[in-house]
Coordinates of C-alpha atoms in Angstrom, one line a residue:
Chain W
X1 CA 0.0 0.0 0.0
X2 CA 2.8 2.3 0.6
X3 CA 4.4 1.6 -2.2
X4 CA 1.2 2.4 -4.7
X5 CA 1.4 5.9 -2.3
X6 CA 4.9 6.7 -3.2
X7 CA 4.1 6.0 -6.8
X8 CA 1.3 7.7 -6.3
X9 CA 2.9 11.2 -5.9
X10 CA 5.7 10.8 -8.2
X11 CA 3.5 10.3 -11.1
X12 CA 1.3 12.0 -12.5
X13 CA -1.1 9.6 -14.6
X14 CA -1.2 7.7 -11.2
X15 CA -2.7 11.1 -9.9
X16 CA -5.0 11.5 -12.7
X17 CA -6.0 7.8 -12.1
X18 CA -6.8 8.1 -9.2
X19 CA -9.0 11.4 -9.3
X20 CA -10.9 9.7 -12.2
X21 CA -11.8 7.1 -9.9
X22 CA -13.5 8.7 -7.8
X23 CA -15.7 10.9 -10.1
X24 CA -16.3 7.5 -11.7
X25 CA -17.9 6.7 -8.5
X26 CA -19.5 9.2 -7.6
X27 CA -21.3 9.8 -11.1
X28 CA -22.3 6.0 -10.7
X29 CA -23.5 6.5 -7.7
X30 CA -26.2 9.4 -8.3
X31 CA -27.3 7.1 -11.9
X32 CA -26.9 3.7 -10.6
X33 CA -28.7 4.4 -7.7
X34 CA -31.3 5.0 -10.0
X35 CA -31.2 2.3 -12.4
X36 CA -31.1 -0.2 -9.3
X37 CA -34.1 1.1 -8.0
X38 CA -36.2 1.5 -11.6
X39 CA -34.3 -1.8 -12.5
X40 CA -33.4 -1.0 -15.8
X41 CA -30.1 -2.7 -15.7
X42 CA -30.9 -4.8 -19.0
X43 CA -31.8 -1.0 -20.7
X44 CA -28.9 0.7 -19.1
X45 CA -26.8 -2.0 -20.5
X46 CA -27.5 -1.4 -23.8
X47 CA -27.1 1.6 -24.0
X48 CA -23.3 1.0 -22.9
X49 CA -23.0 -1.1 -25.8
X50 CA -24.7 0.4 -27.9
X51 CA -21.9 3.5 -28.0
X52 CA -19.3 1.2 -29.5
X53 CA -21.1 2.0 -33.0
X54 CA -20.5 5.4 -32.5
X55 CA -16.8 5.3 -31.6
X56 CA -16.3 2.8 -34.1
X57 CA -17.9 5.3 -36.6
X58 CA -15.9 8.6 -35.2
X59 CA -12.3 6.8 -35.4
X60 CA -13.1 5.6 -39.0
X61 CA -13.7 9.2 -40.0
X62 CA -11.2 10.6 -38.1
X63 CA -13.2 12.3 -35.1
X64 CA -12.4 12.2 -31.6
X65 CA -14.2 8.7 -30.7
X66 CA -15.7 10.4 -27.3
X67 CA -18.0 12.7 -29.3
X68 CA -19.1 9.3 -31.1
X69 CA -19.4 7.8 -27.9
X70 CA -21.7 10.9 -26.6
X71 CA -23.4 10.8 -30.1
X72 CA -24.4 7.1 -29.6
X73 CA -25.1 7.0 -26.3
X74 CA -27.7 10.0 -26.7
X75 CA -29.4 8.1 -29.3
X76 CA -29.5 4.7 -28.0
X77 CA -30.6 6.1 -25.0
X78 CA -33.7 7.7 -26.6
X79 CA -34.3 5.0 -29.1
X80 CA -34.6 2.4 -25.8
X81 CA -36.2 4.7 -23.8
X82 CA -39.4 5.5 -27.0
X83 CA -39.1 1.5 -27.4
X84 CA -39.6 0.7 -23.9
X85 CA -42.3 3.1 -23.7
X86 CA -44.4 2.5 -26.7
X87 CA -43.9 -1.4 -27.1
X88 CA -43.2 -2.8 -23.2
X89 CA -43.5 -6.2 -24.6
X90 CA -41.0 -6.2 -26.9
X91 CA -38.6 -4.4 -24.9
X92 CA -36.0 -7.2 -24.1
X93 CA -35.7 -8.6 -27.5
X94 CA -35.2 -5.0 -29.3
X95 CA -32.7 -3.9 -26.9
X96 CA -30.9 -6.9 -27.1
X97 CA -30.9 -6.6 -31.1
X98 CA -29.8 -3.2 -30.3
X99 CA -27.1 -4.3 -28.0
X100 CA -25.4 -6.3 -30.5
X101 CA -26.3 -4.8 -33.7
X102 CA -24.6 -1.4 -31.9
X103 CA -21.2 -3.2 -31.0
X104 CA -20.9 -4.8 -34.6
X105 CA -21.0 -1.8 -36.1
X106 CA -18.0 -0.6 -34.1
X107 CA -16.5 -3.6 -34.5
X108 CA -16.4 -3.5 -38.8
X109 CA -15.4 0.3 -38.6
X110 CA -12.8 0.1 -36.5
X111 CA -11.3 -3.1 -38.7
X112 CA -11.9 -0.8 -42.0
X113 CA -10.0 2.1 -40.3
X114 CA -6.9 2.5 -41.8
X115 CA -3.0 2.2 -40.3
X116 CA -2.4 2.1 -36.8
X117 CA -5.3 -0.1 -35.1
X118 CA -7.0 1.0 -32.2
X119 CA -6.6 -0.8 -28.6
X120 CA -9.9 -2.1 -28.8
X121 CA -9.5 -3.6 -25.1
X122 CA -9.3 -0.4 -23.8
X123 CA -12.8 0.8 -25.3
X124 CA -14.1 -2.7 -24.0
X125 CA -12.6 -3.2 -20.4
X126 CA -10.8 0.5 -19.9
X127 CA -7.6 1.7 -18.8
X128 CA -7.8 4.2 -15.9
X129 CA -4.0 4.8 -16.2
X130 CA -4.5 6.4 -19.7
X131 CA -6.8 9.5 -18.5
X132 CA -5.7 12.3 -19.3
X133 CA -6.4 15.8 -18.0
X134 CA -9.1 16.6 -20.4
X135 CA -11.2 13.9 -19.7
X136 CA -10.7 14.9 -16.4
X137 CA -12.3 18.1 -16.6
X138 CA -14.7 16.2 -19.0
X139 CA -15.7 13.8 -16.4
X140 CA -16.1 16.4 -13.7
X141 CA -18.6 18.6 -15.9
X142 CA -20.4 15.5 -16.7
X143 CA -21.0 14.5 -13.0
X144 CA -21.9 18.3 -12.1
X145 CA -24.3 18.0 -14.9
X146 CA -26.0 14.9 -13.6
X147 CA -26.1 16.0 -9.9
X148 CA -27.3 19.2 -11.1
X149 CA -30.0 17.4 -12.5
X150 CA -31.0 15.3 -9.8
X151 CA -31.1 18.0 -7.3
X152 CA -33.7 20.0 -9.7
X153 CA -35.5 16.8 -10.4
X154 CA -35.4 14.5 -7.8
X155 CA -39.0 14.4 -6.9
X156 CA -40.0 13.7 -10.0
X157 CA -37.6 11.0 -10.3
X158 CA -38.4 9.1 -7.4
X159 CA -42.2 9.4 -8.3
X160 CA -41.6 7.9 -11.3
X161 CA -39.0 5.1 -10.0
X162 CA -41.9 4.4 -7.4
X163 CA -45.2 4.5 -8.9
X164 CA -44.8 5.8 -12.6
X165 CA -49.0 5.9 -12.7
X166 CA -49.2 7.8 -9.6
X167 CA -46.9 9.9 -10.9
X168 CA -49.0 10.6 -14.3
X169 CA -52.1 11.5 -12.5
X170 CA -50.3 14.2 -10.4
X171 CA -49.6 15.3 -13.4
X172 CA -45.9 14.4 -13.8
X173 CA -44.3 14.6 -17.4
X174 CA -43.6 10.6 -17.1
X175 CA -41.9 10.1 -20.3
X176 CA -40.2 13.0 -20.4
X177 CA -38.4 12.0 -16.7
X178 CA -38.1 8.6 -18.2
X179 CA -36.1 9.9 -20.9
X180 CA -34.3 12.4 -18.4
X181 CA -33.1 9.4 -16.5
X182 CA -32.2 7.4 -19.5
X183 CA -30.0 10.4 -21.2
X184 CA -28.3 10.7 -17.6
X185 CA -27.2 7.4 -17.9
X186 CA -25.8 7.8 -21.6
X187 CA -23.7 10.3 -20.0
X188 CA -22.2 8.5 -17.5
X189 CA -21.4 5.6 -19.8
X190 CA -19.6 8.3 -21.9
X191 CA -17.9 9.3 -19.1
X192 CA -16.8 6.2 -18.1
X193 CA -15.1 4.1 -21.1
X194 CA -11.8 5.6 -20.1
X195 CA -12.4 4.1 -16.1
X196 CA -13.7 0.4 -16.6
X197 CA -14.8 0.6 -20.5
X198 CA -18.3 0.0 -22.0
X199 CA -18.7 -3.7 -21.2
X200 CA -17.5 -3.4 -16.8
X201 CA -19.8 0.1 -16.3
X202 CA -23.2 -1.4 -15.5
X203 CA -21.7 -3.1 -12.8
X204 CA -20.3 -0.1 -11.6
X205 CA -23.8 1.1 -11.9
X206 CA -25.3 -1.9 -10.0
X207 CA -23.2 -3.0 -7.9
X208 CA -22.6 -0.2 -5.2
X209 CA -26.3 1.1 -5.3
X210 CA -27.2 -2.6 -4.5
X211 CA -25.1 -2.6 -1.5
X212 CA -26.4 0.9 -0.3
X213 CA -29.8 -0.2 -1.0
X214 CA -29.2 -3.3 1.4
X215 CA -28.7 -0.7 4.0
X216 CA -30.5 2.4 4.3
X217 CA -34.1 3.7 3.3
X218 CA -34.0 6.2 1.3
X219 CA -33.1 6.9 -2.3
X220 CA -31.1 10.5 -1.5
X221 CA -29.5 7.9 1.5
X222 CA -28.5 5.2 -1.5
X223 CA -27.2 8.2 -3.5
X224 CA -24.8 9.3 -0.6
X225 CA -24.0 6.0 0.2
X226 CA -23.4 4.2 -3.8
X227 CA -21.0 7.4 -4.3
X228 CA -19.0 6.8 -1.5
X229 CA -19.0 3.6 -2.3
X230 CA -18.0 3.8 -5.9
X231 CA -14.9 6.1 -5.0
X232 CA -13.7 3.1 -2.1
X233 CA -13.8 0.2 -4.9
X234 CA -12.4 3.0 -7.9
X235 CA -9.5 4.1 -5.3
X236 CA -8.9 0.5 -3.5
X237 CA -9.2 -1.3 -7.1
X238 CA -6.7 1.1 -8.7
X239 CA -4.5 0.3 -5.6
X240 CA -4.9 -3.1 -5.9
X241 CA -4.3 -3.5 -9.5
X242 CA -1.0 -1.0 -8.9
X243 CA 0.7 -3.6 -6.3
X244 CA -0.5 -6.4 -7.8
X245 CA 0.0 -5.8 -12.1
X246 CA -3.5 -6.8 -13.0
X247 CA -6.0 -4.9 -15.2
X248 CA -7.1 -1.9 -13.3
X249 CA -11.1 -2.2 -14.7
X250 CA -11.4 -5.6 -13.9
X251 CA -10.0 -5.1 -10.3
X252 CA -12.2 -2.3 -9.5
X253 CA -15.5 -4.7 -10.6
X254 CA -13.7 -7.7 -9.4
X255 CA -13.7 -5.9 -5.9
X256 CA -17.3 -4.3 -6.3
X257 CA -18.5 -8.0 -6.7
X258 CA -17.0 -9.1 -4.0
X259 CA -18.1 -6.9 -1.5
X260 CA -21.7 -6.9 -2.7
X261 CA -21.7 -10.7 -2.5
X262 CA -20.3 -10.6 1.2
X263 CA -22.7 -8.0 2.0
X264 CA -25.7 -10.1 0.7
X265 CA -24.2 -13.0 2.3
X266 CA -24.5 -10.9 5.8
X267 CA -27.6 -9.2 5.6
X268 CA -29.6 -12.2 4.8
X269 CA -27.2 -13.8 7.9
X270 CA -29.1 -11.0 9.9
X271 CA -32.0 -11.4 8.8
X272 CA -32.1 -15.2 9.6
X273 CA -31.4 -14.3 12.7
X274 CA -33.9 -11.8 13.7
X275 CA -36.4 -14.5 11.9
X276 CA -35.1 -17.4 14.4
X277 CA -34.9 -14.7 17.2
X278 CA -38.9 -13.7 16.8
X279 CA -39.7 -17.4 16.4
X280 CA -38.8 -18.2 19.9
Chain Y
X1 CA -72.8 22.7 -9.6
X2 CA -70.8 20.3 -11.9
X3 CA -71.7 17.1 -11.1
X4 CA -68.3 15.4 -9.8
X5 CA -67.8 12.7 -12.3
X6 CA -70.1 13.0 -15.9
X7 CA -69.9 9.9 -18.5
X8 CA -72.0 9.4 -21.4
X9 CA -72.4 6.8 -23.7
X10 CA -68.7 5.2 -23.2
X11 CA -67.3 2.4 -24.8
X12 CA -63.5 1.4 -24.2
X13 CA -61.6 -2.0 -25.6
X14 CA -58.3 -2.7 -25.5
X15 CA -57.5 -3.2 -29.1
X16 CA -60.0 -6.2 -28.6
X17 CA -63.5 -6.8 -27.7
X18 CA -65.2 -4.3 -25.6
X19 CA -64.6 -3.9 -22.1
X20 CA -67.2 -1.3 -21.3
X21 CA -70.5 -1.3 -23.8
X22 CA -72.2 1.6 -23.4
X23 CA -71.8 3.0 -19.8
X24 CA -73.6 6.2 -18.7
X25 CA -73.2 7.5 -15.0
X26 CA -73.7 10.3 -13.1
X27 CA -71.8 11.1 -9.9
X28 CA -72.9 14.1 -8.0
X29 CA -70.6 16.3 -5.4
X30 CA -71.0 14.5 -2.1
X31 CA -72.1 11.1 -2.6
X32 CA -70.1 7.8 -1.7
X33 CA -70.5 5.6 -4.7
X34 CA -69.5 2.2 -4.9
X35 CA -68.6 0.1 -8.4
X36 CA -68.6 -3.6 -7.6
X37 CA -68.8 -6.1 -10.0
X38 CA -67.0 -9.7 -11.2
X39 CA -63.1 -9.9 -12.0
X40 CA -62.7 -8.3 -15.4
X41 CA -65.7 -6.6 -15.6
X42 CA -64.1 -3.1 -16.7
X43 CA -63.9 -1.4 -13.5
X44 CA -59.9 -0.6 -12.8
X45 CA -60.8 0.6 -16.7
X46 CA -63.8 2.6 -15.7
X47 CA -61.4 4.2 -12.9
X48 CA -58.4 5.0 -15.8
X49 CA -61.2 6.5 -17.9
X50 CA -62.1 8.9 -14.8
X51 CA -58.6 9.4 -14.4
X52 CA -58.1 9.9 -18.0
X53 CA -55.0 7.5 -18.0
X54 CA -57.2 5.9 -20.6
X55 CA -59.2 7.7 -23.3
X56 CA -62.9 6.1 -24.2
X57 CA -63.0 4.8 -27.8
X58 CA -67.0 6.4 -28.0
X59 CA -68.3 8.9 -25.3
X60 CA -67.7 11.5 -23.3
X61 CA -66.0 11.4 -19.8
X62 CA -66.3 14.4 -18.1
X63 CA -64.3 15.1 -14.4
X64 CA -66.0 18.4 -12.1
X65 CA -67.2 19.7 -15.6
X66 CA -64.0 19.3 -17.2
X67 CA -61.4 16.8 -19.1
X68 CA -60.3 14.4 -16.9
X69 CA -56.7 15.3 -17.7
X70 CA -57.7 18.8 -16.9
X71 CA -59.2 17.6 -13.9
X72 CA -56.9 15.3 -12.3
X73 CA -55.3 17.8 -10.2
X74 CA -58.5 17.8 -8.0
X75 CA -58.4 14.3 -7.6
X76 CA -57.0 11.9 -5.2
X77 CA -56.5 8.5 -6.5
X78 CA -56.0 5.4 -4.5
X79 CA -54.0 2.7 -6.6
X80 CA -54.4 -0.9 -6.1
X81 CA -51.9 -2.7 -3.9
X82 CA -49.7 -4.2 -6.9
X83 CA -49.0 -1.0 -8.8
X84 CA -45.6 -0.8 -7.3
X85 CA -42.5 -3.2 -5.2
X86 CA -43.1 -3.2 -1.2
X87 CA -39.4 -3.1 -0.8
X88 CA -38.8 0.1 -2.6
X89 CA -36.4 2.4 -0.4
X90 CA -39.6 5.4 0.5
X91 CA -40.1 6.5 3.9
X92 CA -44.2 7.3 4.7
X93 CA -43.5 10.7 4.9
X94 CA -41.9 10.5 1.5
X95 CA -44.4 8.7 0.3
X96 CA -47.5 10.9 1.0
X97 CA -45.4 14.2 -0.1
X98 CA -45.2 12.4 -3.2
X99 CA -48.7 13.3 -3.2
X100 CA -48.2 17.2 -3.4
X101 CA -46.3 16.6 -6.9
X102 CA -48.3 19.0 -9.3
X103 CA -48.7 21.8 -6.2
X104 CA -45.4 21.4 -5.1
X105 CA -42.7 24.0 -6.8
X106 CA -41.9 22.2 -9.9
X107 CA -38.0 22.4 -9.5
X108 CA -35.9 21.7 -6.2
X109 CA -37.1 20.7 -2.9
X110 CA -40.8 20.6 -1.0
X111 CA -42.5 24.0 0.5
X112 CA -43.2 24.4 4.0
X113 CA -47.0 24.5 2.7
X114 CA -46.4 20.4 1.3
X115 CA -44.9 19.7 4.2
X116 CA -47.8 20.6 5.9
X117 CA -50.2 19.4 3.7
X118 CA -48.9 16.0 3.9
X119 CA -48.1 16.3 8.1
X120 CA -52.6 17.1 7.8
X121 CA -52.8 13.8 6.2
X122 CA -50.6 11.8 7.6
X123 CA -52.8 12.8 10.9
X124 CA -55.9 12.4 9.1
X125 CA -55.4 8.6 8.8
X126 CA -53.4 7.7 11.7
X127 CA -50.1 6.8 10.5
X128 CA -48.3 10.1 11.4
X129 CA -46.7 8.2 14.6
X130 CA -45.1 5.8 11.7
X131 CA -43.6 8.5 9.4
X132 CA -40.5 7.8 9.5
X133 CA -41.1 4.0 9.0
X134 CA -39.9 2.7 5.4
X135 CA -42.6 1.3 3.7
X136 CA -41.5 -2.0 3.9
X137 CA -42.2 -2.0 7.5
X138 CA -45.7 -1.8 7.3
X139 CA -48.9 -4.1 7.4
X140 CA -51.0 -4.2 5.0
X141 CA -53.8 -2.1 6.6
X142 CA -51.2 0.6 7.8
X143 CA -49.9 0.5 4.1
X144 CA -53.4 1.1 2.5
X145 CA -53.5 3.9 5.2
X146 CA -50.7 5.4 4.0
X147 CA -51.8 5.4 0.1
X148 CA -55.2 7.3 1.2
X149 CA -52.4 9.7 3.2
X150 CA -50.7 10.2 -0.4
X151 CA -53.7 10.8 -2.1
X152 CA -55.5 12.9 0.5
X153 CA -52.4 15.4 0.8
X154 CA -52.9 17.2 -2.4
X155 CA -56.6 18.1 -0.6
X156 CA -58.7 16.3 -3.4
X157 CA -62.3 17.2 -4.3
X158 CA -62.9 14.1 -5.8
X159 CA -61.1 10.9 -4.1
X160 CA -61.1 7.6 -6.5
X161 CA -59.9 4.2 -4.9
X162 CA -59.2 1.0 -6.6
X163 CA -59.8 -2.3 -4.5
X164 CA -58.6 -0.7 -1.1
X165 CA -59.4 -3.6 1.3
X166 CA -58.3 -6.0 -1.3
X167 CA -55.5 -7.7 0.5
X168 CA -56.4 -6.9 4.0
X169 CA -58.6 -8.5 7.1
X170 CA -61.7 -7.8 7.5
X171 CA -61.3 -5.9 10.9
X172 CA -58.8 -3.3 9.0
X173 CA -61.5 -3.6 5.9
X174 CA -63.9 -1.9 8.1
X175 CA -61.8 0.8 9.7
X176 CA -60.6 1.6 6.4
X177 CA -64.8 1.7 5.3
X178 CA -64.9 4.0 8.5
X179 CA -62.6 6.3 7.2
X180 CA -63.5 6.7 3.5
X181 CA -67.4 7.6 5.1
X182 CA -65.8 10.3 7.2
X183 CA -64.1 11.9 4.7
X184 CA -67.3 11.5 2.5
X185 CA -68.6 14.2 4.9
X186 CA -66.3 16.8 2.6
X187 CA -65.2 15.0 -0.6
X188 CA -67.0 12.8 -3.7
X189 CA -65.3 9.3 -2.7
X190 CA -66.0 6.7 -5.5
X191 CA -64.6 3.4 -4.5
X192 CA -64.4 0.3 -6.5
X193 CA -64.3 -3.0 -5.1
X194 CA -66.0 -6.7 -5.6
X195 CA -66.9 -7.4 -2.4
X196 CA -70.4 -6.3 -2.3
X197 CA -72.1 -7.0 0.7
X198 CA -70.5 -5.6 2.3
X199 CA -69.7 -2.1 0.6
X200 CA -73.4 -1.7 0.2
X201 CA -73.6 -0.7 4.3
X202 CA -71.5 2.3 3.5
X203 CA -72.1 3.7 0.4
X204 CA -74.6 6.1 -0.8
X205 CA -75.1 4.5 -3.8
X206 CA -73.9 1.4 -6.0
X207 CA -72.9 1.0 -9.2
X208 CA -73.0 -2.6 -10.6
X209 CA -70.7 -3.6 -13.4
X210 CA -70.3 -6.1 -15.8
X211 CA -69.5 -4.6 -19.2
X212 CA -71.9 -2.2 -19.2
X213 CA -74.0 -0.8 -16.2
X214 CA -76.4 -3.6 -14.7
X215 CA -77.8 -1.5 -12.2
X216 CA -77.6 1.4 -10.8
X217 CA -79.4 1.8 -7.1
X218 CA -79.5 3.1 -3.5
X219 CA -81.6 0.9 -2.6
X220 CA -80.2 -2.8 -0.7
X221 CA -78.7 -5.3 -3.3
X222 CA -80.9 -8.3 -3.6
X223 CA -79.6 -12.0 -4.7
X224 CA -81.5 -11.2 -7.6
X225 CA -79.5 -8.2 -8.9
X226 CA -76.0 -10.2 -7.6
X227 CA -77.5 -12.9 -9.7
X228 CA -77.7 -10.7 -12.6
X229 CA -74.7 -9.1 -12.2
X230 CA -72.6 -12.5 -12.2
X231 CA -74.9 -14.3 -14.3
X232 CA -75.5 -16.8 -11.7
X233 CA -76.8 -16.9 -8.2
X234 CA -74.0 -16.2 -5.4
X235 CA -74.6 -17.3 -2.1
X236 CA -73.9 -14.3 -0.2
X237 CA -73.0 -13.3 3.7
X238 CA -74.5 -10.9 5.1
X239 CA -72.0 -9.3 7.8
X240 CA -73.7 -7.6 10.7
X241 CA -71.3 -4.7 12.6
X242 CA -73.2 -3.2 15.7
X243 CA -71.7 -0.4 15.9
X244 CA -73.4 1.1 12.2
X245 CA -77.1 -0.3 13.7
X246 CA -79.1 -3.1 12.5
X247 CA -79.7 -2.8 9.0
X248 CA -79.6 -6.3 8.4
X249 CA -82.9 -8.7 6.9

């Protein structure tokens, strides 16, 4: 641990590593929290892969492959979101068309790109040691712009998350929120790809708002809780990958799993418990 | 004075075969009204129309003289039980504030007047000493207490309630019947449920439904209307509660 400390103040990309982790977490935090609790998992998760088509698309022409990224991720996100609105039933099967169709299209463009080929690992599975100071600053605005959002809209959120009918009769612009939500977390996923890549983030979604949710009440409590968190498992992962050479995405969600599987593991423990406690 | 609830000449089907033929009904300001009726015999889909979550194929539905969609902010609407997971992370309180959405500012936080609204409410049914409670906590009667809470908060003139006593004993039934006839003493409460013998004790009038409007009566539901309604004779048991008087055969 001291070791990855030293390191960590003699170099600088261990620096910006280390800051992107935890704006990773806590931008997956605020979303995830609400993708655990709408369970959209399945939608959020194509979205993710859906945005390979785009960067696939941006590197072939030229363009930076982050404003493909944002470009897909935007439109997946509002093609899911009018799908899963209009035609419920058919949700699963279009998304997972969607899902596939999306990363195959990234896949053939970045194959007919020209020269030097991209490391398509690190769009997959990330590599937090390659941020650079822009995305930084790139990943910062986006989290500002999704907690900005919550704040303004978070009782329309929850009401929606809760009880979307409810929600209609008092009058609640459903689909628009639905959409709202699903846009926030195209922008997370485009923040992200740099961190854990498009294929680890929706368990960086999932994963610490499941724990939180295991322990407190509320969804502003799960909030606070998933982004503190997703920083722990970004900053410990990034620690642990340092000392120990492995793949820094993969250690972060190896990590993530781990502790929510413990933690499920203990609260139903608990629970037992008080069960066999009140039976007596 | 609009009557509360106006529809004429509705017919609704889901892409399908009808649901509701030809329904006409009048609700005036004040009275309790109860819809009873088999399983599947439109009236969650008579409710939607009221609400205008659904719009009728023929007719006209109107809500205190105006579109239901206009008109929903004046109503309170009770879900039924399944519309939504037990274990969802909501506190009451959270929950019945929820019910101030559309008076609450529309940006940002709740006002001290929601806050208050929903404090009135939560008192009004009894489950302000449980506020804090997540919802997950709670029995079915206190939970059913808590959704009247969230619909009573926005100060409806018009309260609507799907099936409220459908998953809960019949002691809490009762209280709950108690309740809804006490706040009948300010707001139009239309309640639908299918278990009619013992609605008909509290409501003003009843509404039968089975596709389209069977009867319509204040008077005490015979075995031959039930038989009518459910095409078939039900054997039916009379409850008798002392403390509403003998009104019993």
């Amino acid at each position: 641990m001291s070791e990855f400390l030293d390191a960590l103040l003699a170099h600088g990309f261990l620096q910006n590593a280390l800051i992107a982790a935890i704006l990773a977490g806590v931008g997956c935090g605020v979303v995830g929290t609400f993708v655990v609790v709408k369970r959209i998992g399945y939608l959020a998760g194509g979205i993710a892969h859906t945005v390979l088509g785009g960067m696939g698309v941006a590197y072939y022409m030229g363009a930076d492959p982050r404003i493909g990224a944002a470009f897909a991720a935007i439109v997946a996100a509002m093609l899911i979101g009018w799908i899963s609105l209009r035609w419920k039933q058919h949700e699963d099967i279009v998304i997972g068309a969607l899902w596939a169709t999306g990363m195959a299209i990234g896949i053939v463009f970045i194959s007919r790109t020209p020269g030097y080929n991209v490391d398509l690992m690190s769009y997959l599975f990330g590599n937090i040691l390659l941020v650079s100071p822009s995305d930084l600053v790139v990943m910062a605005g986006l989290d500002a712009v999704v907690i900005a959002l919550v704040a303004l809209f978070y009782k329309q959120l929850v009401a929606v998350c809760f009880d979307e009918e409810f929600a209609r009769v008092r009058g609640v612009r459903v689909d628009a929120i639905y959409l709202l939500l699903l846009c926030m977390v195209a922008v997370t996923v485009v923040s992200l790809i740099q961190v854990v890549g498009l294929i680890l983030v929706i368990a960086l979604f999932t994963l610490p708002a499941a724990i939180a949710g295991q322990y407190v009440a509320s969804v502003g409590a799960m909030i606070l809780v998933a982004c503190g968190l997703g920083a722990v498992f970004g900053v410990s992962g990034l620690a642990l990958s340092y000392a120990t050479n492995l793949p820094s995405g993969a250690t972060i969600i190896l990590l993530a799993g781990i502790v929510y599987l413990i933690s499920l593991a203990l609260t139903r423990l608990a629970y037992r418990r008080i069960v066999r406690c009140q039976g007596r | 004075m609009n009557p509360a609830i106006e529809i004429r000449d509705v017919w609704f089907g889901y892409d399908g075969p009808a649901i509701l033929e030809n329904v006409s009904l009048t609700v005036d300001q004040g009275e309790f009204l109860g819809i009873v009726g088999p399983n599947g015999s439109g009236k969650t889909t008579l409710l939607k129309l009221m609400l205008g979550l659904l719009e009728p194929g023929q007719g006209r539905v109107r809500v205190l003289g105006r579109a239901p969609s206009e008109a929903r902010q004046a109503i309170g609407y009770v879900p039924q039980f399944a519309g939504f997971r037990r274990d969802f992370p909501i506190s009451v309180q959270e929950t019945v504030l929820l019910g101030r959405l559309g008076l609450a500012p529309a940006v940002g936080g709740y006002s001290k007047a929601d806050r208050e609204a929903a404090e009135w409410a939560m008192s009004e049914v009894e489950v302000i000493e449980f506020r804090k409670r997540p919802l997950s906590a709670l029995s079915g009667g206190e939970l059913q207490r808590v959704l009247i809470a969230r619909a009573l908060a926005s100060e409806p003139q018009l309260l609507l309630l799907d099936e409220p006593t459908a998953n809960i004993d019949l002691r809490v039934e009762k209280d709950i019947f108690d309740l809804l006839k006490q706040l009948n003493t300010r707001t139009t409460v239309v309640v639908v449920s299918h278990d009619i013998g013992f609605i008909s004790r509290y409501v003003t009038r009843v509404a039968c439904l089975n596709r389209t409007l069977v009867c319509h009566t204040t008077a005490e539901i015979t075995g031959e209307v039930i038989a009518q309604l459910y095409g078939r004779p039900v054997r039916m048991v009379r409850h008798v509660a002392p403390a509403q008087g003998d009104r019993g055969p």
